[in-house]
Amino acid sequence: MSQVLVASNRGPVSFSLSDDGALTMRRGGGGLVSGLAAVTGAPPDDRGGAAPGAAPGGPLDEASGRAADPAVLWVCAALGDADRTAARRAPDGRIDLAGHDTGGAAVRMLDIPASTFHRAYNEIANSTLWFVHHLLYDTPRRPHFDARARRDWQSYEAYNAAFADALARDAAPGAKAAVQDYHLSLAPRMLRERRPDLKIVHFSHTPWAPPEYFRLLPDDIAEQLLLGVLGADHAGFLTERWASAFLDCCALLPGARVDRAARTVACGGHVTRVGVHGLGVDGPALRERAAEPDVAERARALREQVGDRRLIVRIDRTELSKNIVRGLAAYRELLVNHPEWRGRVVHLAFAYPSRYDLPEYREYTAAVRREAERITEEFGTAAWEPLILQVNDDYPRSLAAYGLADVLLVNPIRDGMNLVAKEGPVLSRRDGALVLSREAGAAAELSGDALMVNPYDVTQTAEALHRALLMPRDERAARRARLAAAATALPPQRWFADQLAALD
């Protein structure tokens, strides 16, 4: 097998630093890490310790004293001070060669200057590109591209160049490089300029904005983003919808020739193929993790807390696109319009903190809390707590909630895929019904057996919750079985292998 390099902003491990300078390592978070870890040599899981099935990392070459080329090398960024300390203490940033148990994964962590990383990650990737692709802008006020935005863009260019330099240096001749997500949209072209012998795939885990929204970006920046992705031999997307939007944007690029039937873009003498690679969950691994004692302990605690009442569950980050506030409003409307459910149902809303460095996210988290307090004050009694909101990260608790749910609510206003919608049916022990937004990428695969909603329509969502709670058990069981089969049909191993195969 050719050497494979993976590049992503967030790596498979992260670090914290104690007062005495000691480093503690844990598994990196996020859906991208979960998806890639299954196929690149699994890092330690969330409890610590090496996960089974890990691939070996690269040993030292005795002649040169440097790390020999590993079969798979993951290049990532240091996300904070502790990560930077770990990267500086490791031989040339190779975490796996510094005595850390990465579960066999070869990991190079890039120590990018903190100010450059902040502007590239927070100001461009998360405050600009994420907003564009998820259609999140309040356009009368934002975006606002001025001199400061141009300075931030220069940092984004420098950040992508750091990845391209590292990949170009580490890659063996003819290696394959899998560049992941919107953080690294420029890296494929930069890498091709440095190493034309490599085979490069870029994969977008987010939606892709339609042309009319993509053109909110300054013309030169929009062009650089498209040309950056078109530096790859293959550009992958989660659904046909996002791939088509990318092709539509490329059609506006001067000199580009788009063949929609063949799904190719020819530009500057280079042809990029565009493919669709749906991402599902690793069913056996997920079920094995859910069978651990810490999950059972969380399940017992939740069941004691809610009694024998019906459960509506949601599990999200406090991310603007996840639409938590409207989901809570729909639950409130359910209780208003269908008072027969009062005292008989509980909504478990697990919201993991997200991007708290950005003011929009701090305010959104506060809005989630306000809506939750409103519901509790309006309907709560001494004997019934209608809503349990927990804004903290607890993975075993989430797995436990999947198993207990009668209804799983997934209502994003826009989502590249959404693995929560797929994990829930796989782990459900009560044949839970799925209420799903039509704007989630997962809708392309799950719409036949989920109850589909317009995420902006609170009343429709409330009625879908009511219908889900009333659905006969045999119908729920049949739907859940089909949902679970669809969710596991494209496991991470196949998703990643298909991207690499497309390069051949």
XYZ file of C-alpha atoms in Angstrom:
504
model
C 0.000 0.000 0.000
C 1.210 3.506 -0.771
C 1.939 5.712 2.175
C -1.151 7.649 3.305
C -1.043 11.039 4.986
C -4.057 12.548 6.718
C -4.258 16.285 7.369
C -6.856 17.878 9.623
C -7.076 20.787 12.027
C -7.980 18.617 15.017
C -5.848 15.583 15.627
C -6.520 12.196 17.211
C -5.093 13.286 20.570
C -5.105 16.437 22.674
C -3.310 17.503 25.827
C -3.852 19.357 29.090
C -1.103 20.863 31.220
C -0.984 20.660 35.013
C 0.480 23.316 37.281
C 3.701 21.327 37.606
C 4.128 21.137 33.828
C 3.022 17.531 33.417
C 1.136 16.678 30.246
C -2.023 14.568 30.232
C -3.241 13.156 26.938
C -6.759 12.224 25.873
C -8.565 11.330 22.695
C -9.312 14.279 20.445
C -12.961 15.254 20.067
C -15.270 15.820 17.128
C -16.963 13.707 14.486
C -14.060 13.998 12.053
C -11.642 12.472 14.551
C -14.086 9.685 15.345
C -14.510 8.897 11.670
C -10.835 8.942 10.781
C -9.575 7.206 13.921
C -11.237 3.972 12.887
C -9.108 3.742 9.753
C -5.788 5.434 10.537
C -4.689 3.561 13.629
C -7.037 4.248 16.516
C -5.838 6.629 19.234
C -6.697 6.163 22.902
C -10.414 6.217 23.532
C -12.128 8.708 25.847
C -11.229 6.667 28.951
C -7.509 6.554 28.173
C -5.435 3.598 27.055
C -4.820 2.265 23.586
C -7.816 1.124 21.606
C -7.769 -2.342 20.016
C -6.791 -2.791 16.398
C -4.323 0.100 16.344
C -1.842 0.225 13.482
C 1.845 0.617 14.274
C 3.498 4.011 14.038
C 6.838 4.704 12.391
C 10.048 3.546 14.082
C 13.320 5.418 13.985
C 15.554 4.842 10.975
C 18.866 3.705 12.508
C 21.012 5.227 9.742
C 19.582 8.736 9.787
C 18.200 8.932 13.316
C 14.949 10.423 11.978
C 11.536 8.806 11.958
C 11.101 6.302 9.164
C 8.134 6.840 6.876
C 5.062 5.312 8.581
C 2.354 3.676 6.497
C -0.129 6.235 7.829
C 0.821 9.619 9.279
C -1.706 12.065 10.732
C -0.693 15.738 10.546
C -2.688 18.073 12.791
C -2.435 21.449 14.504
C -1.645 22.179 18.136
C -4.924 23.681 19.349
C -3.797 25.283 22.598
C -0.891 25.904 24.944
C -0.781 22.321 26.188
C -0.742 20.935 22.650
C 2.027 23.372 21.727
C 4.057 22.259 24.723
C 3.611 18.624 23.692
C 4.610 19.403 20.104
C 7.732 21.278 21.218
C 8.797 18.459 23.523
C 8.329 15.807 20.836
C 11.003 15.022 18.206
C 10.066 17.360 15.346
C 6.476 17.342 16.589
C 6.090 13.551 16.344
C 3.863 12.857 19.339
C 4.097 9.091 18.911
C 7.884 9.233 19.274
C 7.816 11.240 22.507
C 6.690 8.490 24.874
C 2.955 9.204 24.541
C 0.673 6.225 23.983
C -1.126 7.257 20.820
C -2.479 3.771 20.326
C -0.021 3.135 17.512
C -1.030 6.143 15.410
C 1.827 8.170 13.906
C 0.965 11.789 14.709
C 2.798 14.997 13.773
C 1.424 18.026 15.625
C 2.235 21.426 14.084
C 3.232 24.224 16.428
C 1.680 27.084 14.460
C 2.074 30.513 16.147
C -0.867 31.148 18.449
C -1.850 34.453 16.821
C -1.778 32.927 13.334
C -3.801 29.949 14.493
C -6.376 32.162 16.221
C -6.997 34.328 13.170
C -7.059 31.372 10.768
C -9.237 29.161 12.946
C -11.580 31.547 14.758
C -11.832 34.460 12.346
C -11.740 32.710 8.971
C -12.574 29.013 9.370
C -15.191 29.291 12.110
C -16.463 32.866 11.754
C -16.416 33.088 7.964
C -16.281 29.777 6.095
C -18.497 27.934 8.574
C -21.024 30.765 8.416
C -20.982 30.799 4.612
C -21.417 27.060 4.130
C -24.135 26.838 6.812
C -25.956 30.001 5.609
C -25.736 31.558 9.077
C -25.097 35.229 8.354
C -27.425 38.002 9.478
C -26.767 39.682 6.135
C -27.951 43.234 6.985
C -25.076 43.315 9.479
C -22.574 40.661 8.462
C -20.296 39.717 6.789
C -18.119 42.812 6.807
C -14.882 42.338 4.871
C -12.455 45.129 5.684
C -8.709 45.538 6.214
C -8.849 43.426 9.366
C -10.550 40.614 7.467
C -7.732 40.714 4.913
C -5.173 40.375 7.694
C -7.088 37.375 9.020
C -7.109 35.875 5.533
C -3.323 36.147 5.363
C -3.168 34.062 8.549
C -5.461 31.476 6.956
C -3.066 31.313 4.008
C -0.094 30.900 6.351
C -1.911 28.201 8.322
C -2.653 26.217 5.154
C 0.924 26.706 3.964
C 2.235 25.203 7.223
C 0.233 22.031 6.530
C 1.326 21.933 2.892
C 4.972 22.277 3.933
C 4.681 19.477 6.508
C 2.906 17.130 4.099
C 5.373 17.863 1.320
C 8.284 17.078 3.622
C 6.807 13.920 5.152
C 5.357 12.307 2.034
C 7.151 9.442 0.374
C 7.256 9.522 -3.456
C 3.814 8.838 -4.897
C 2.082 8.927 -1.519
C -1.592 9.701 -1.068
C -2.636 12.734 0.960
C -6.159 13.027 2.396
C -6.760 16.681 3.303
C -9.801 17.147 5.479
C -12.387 19.895 5.753
C -12.897 23.623 5.369
C -9.973 24.575 7.604
C -7.642 23.350 4.852
C -9.361 24.478 1.670
C -6.164 26.036 0.271
C -3.816 23.198 1.181
C -4.448 20.887 -1.821
C -3.263 23.477 -4.362
C -0.325 24.488 -2.176
C 0.677 20.852 -1.762
C 0.402 20.169 -5.488
C 2.738 23.083 -6.182
C 5.278 21.620 -3.741
C 4.852 17.933 -4.577
C 3.233 17.287 -7.986
C 4.024 13.572 -7.620
C 1.474 13.109 -4.844
C -2.117 11.994 -5.200
C -4.371 14.340 -3.256
C -7.961 14.105 -2.081
C -9.809 16.900 -0.286
C -12.938 16.033 1.671
C -15.548 18.552 2.863
C -17.375 17.501 6.031
C -19.631 20.569 5.916
C -22.273 21.508 3.411
C -21.122 23.595 0.451
C -22.813 26.930 -0.049
C -24.878 27.549 -3.192
C -23.369 30.121 -5.594
C -25.612 33.005 -4.535
C -24.464 32.631 -0.927
C -20.865 31.682 -1.690
C -20.567 34.992 -3.518
C -20.941 36.834 -0.228
C -17.209 36.238 0.008
C -14.835 38.736 -1.636
C -14.294 37.684 -5.233
C -10.586 36.968 -4.849
C -11.067 34.946 -1.664
C -13.892 32.916 -3.196
C -11.682 32.191 -6.200
C -8.749 31.127 -4.012
C -10.972 28.741 -2.059
C -12.241 27.064 -5.216
C -8.779 26.872 -6.767
C -7.457 25.494 -3.486
C -9.851 22.557 -3.479
C -9.340 22.075 -7.227
C -5.670 21.459 -6.493
C -6.781 17.996 -5.404
C -7.182 15.089 -7.810
C -10.458 14.230 -6.097
C -12.851 16.434 -4.125
C -15.246 14.532 -1.904
C -18.574 15.529 -0.326
C -21.044 13.831 1.975
C -24.103 14.154 -0.278
C -25.063 14.818 -3.879
C -26.543 18.125 -2.773
C -23.239 19.502 -1.483
C -21.286 18.150 -4.462
C -23.712 19.807 -6.872
C -23.403 23.122 -5.047
C -19.607 22.937 -5.383
C -19.885 22.273 -9.121
C -22.289 25.199 -9.453
C -19.748 27.480 -7.756
C -16.944 26.190 -9.975
C -19.014 26.990 -13.047
C -18.623 30.687 -12.172
C -14.827 30.393 -11.946
C -13.076 32.048 -14.917
C -11.481 29.454 -17.173
C -13.044 26.455 -15.444
C -14.892 23.795 -17.454
C -17.481 21.856 -15.472
C -18.800 18.517 -16.724
C -21.742 17.744 -14.457
C -22.419 14.354 -16.030
C -18.861 13.181 -15.414
C -18.582 15.301 -12.233
C -15.247 16.797 -13.227
C -13.797 20.298 -13.183
C -10.964 21.186 -15.570
C -9.029 24.282 -14.570
C -5.489 25.443 -15.271
C -4.564 22.243 -17.075
C -5.616 20.041 -14.141
C -8.743 17.911 -13.830
C -10.430 17.339 -10.467
C -13.000 14.606 -10.062
C -15.878 15.286 -7.678
C -17.308 12.390 -5.686
C -19.903 11.639 -3.033
C -18.874 9.539 -0.049
C -21.514 9.157 2.618
C -20.294 8.591 6.159
C -21.995 6.223 8.575
C -21.061 4.705 11.909
C -19.077 1.634 12.883
C -21.955 -0.371 14.371
C -19.966 -3.109 16.164
C -17.494 -0.631 17.697
C -20.287 1.697 18.802
C -22.275 -1.124 20.405
C -19.148 -2.444 22.131
C -18.430 0.973 23.621
C -22.058 1.361 24.731
C -21.828 -1.949 26.604
C -19.123 -0.647 28.954
C -19.883 -0.239 32.683
C -19.650 3.568 32.663
C -22.486 3.744 30.121
C -24.634 1.392 32.188
C -23.977 3.547 35.240
C -25.098 6.689 33.389
C -28.209 4.873 32.140
C -29.202 3.896 35.674
C -28.755 7.470 36.875
C -30.848 8.876 34.025
C -33.621 6.356 34.537
C -33.759 7.131 38.245
C -33.989 10.813 37.404
C -36.869 10.552 34.928
C -38.727 7.490 36.233
C -40.978 5.660 33.799
C -41.810 8.735 31.718
C -41.332 8.864 27.952
C -38.049 10.398 26.826
C -37.314 12.880 24.043
C -33.541 13.138 23.623
C -31.289 15.527 21.751
C -27.465 15.487 21.736
C -25.658 18.416 20.140
C -22.908 20.936 20.463
C -24.085 24.463 21.315
C -23.491 25.312 17.686
C -25.601 27.892 15.848
C -26.472 25.507 13.033
C -27.780 22.810 15.402
C -30.976 24.796 16.044
C -31.278 23.945 19.729
C -33.390 26.968 20.648
C -36.094 26.150 18.081
C -35.999 22.531 19.210
C -36.689 23.595 22.795
C -39.436 25.921 21.567
C -41.016 22.975 19.733
C -40.991 20.928 22.935
C -42.672 23.814 24.757
C -45.325 24.004 22.037
C -45.893 20.258 22.379
C -46.694 20.772 26.062
C -48.948 23.741 25.282
C -50.921 22.107 22.459
C -50.989 18.591 23.908
C -51.340 18.971 27.684
C -51.907 15.239 28.002
C -48.119 14.843 27.838
C -47.502 17.007 30.895
C -46.056 14.862 33.631
C -45.653 11.947 31.203
C -42.644 13.030 29.157
C -39.181 14.437 29.832
C -36.871 16.142 27.369
C -33.192 15.314 27.862
C -31.208 18.033 26.086
C -27.483 17.417 26.161
C -25.616 20.386 24.700
C -21.842 20.227 24.570
C -19.988 23.579 24.783
C -18.721 24.750 21.416
C -16.452 27.584 20.235
C -16.806 29.580 23.408
C -14.097 31.949 22.175
C -16.627 33.472 19.767
C -19.213 35.948 21.130
C -21.993 34.572 18.902
C -21.587 31.176 20.515
C -21.538 32.505 24.052
C -24.781 34.353 23.383
C -26.328 31.303 21.732
C -25.475 29.128 24.734
C -27.106 31.770 26.945
C -30.206 31.699 24.705
C -30.395 27.918 25.079
C -30.305 28.292 28.852
C -32.986 31.004 28.804
C -35.367 28.886 26.739
C -34.783 25.910 29.030
C -35.496 28.017 32.125
C -38.687 29.300 30.521
C -39.981 25.757 30.006
C -39.067 24.663 33.520
C -40.679 27.715 35.127
C -43.849 27.395 33.049
C -44.488 23.671 33.377
C -42.322 22.217 36.137
C -43.915 20.872 39.303
C -42.662 19.394 42.539
C -43.205 15.929 41.058
C -42.151 16.541 37.447
C -39.076 18.087 35.860
C -40.114 18.558 32.209
C -36.653 19.372 30.879
C -33.129 18.297 31.816
C -30.525 20.516 30.147
C -26.864 19.663 30.650
C -24.231 21.854 28.992
C -21.156 19.719 29.454
C -19.352 16.980 27.583
C -20.069 13.446 28.789
C -19.732 10.844 26.050
C -20.833 7.805 28.113
C -23.949 9.718 29.198
C -24.798 10.412 25.553
C -24.473 6.738 24.678
C -26.743 5.887 27.585
C -29.339 8.426 26.433
C -29.434 6.895 22.953
C -30.443 3.598 24.484
C -33.215 5.128 26.616
C -34.760 7.471 24.041
C -38.323 7.044 22.842
C -37.771 9.927 20.433
C -34.522 11.376 19.112
C -34.750 14.978 17.892
C -32.188 16.103 15.282
C -33.272 19.423 13.758
C -30.256 21.353 12.390
C -30.865 24.254 10.055
C -28.014 22.898 7.920
C -25.597 20.032 8.508
C -23.047 18.236 6.364
C -24.202 14.819 7.601
C -25.051 14.550 11.341
C -23.885 11.322 12.935
C -26.180 11.728 15.959
C -29.071 10.828 13.646
C -27.218 7.624 12.776
C -25.850 6.687 16.189
C -29.256 6.914 17.867
C -31.034 4.156 15.897
C -28.002 1.872 16.210
C -28.002 2.054 20.023
C -31.736 2.386 20.680
C -33.106 -0.253 23.057
C -36.643 1.171 23.009
C -37.103 1.387 19.227
C -36.891 5.153 19.398
C -38.425 7.231 16.620
C -36.265 9.768 14.779
C -37.474 13.332 14.126
C -35.040 14.680 11.529
C -34.478 17.976 9.754
C -34.692 17.864 5.995
C -31.591 20.129 5.962
C -29.303 17.515 7.522
C -27.100 15.620 5.105
C -28.316 12.415 6.762
C -31.780 13.120 5.355
C -30.612 11.820 1.993
C -30.280 8.332 3.506
C -32.759 8.343 6.401
C -35.770 10.329 5.175
C -37.814 7.231 4.355
C -38.060 6.106 7.976
C -37.569 9.321 9.960
C -40.266 11.899 10.629
C -39.019 14.787 8.510
C -39.406 18.437 9.499
C -38.629 21.911 8.245
C -36.167 23.089 10.931
C -37.573 26.617 10.895
C -41.153 25.411 11.487
C -41.535 25.106 15.251
C -45.181 24.052 15.070
C -44.460 21.291 12.553
C -41.628 20.037 14.749
C -43.895 20.009 17.798
C -46.479 17.958 15.933
C -43.777 15.564 14.707
C -42.749 15.008 18.337
C -46.388 14.304 19.197
C -46.716 11.861 16.310
C -43.466 10.141 17.305
C -44.656 9.682 20.881
C -47.915 8.145 19.622
C -46.337 5.868 17.015
C -47.177 2.168 17.612
C -44.274 0.120 18.907
C -44.245 -2.275 15.959
C -44.003 0.601 13.486
C -41.233 2.192 15.538
C -39.365 -1.107 15.620
C -39.573 -1.583 11.858
C -38.476 1.979 11.175
C -35.626 1.807 13.674
C -34.278 -1.414 12.160
C -34.184 0.162 8.709
C -32.602 3.341 10.079
C -29.887 1.330 11.838
C -29.174 -0.641 8.674
C -28.804 2.586 6.667
C -26.664 4.164 9.379
C -24.133 1.318 9.338
C -24.090 0.718 5.580
C -21.207 3.165 5.046
C -18.848 2.748 8.027
C -15.787 4.994 8.387
C -13.478 2.328 7.010
C -15.370 2.173 3.737
C -15.834 5.961 3.598
C -12.092 6.551 3.825
C -11.123 3.641 1.593
C -13.468 4.919 -1.125
C -11.716 8.307 -1.080
C -8.320 6.689 -1.509
C -9.641 4.338 -4.184
C -10.923 7.337 -6.132
C -7.320 8.503 -6.492
C -6.546 5.360 -8.504
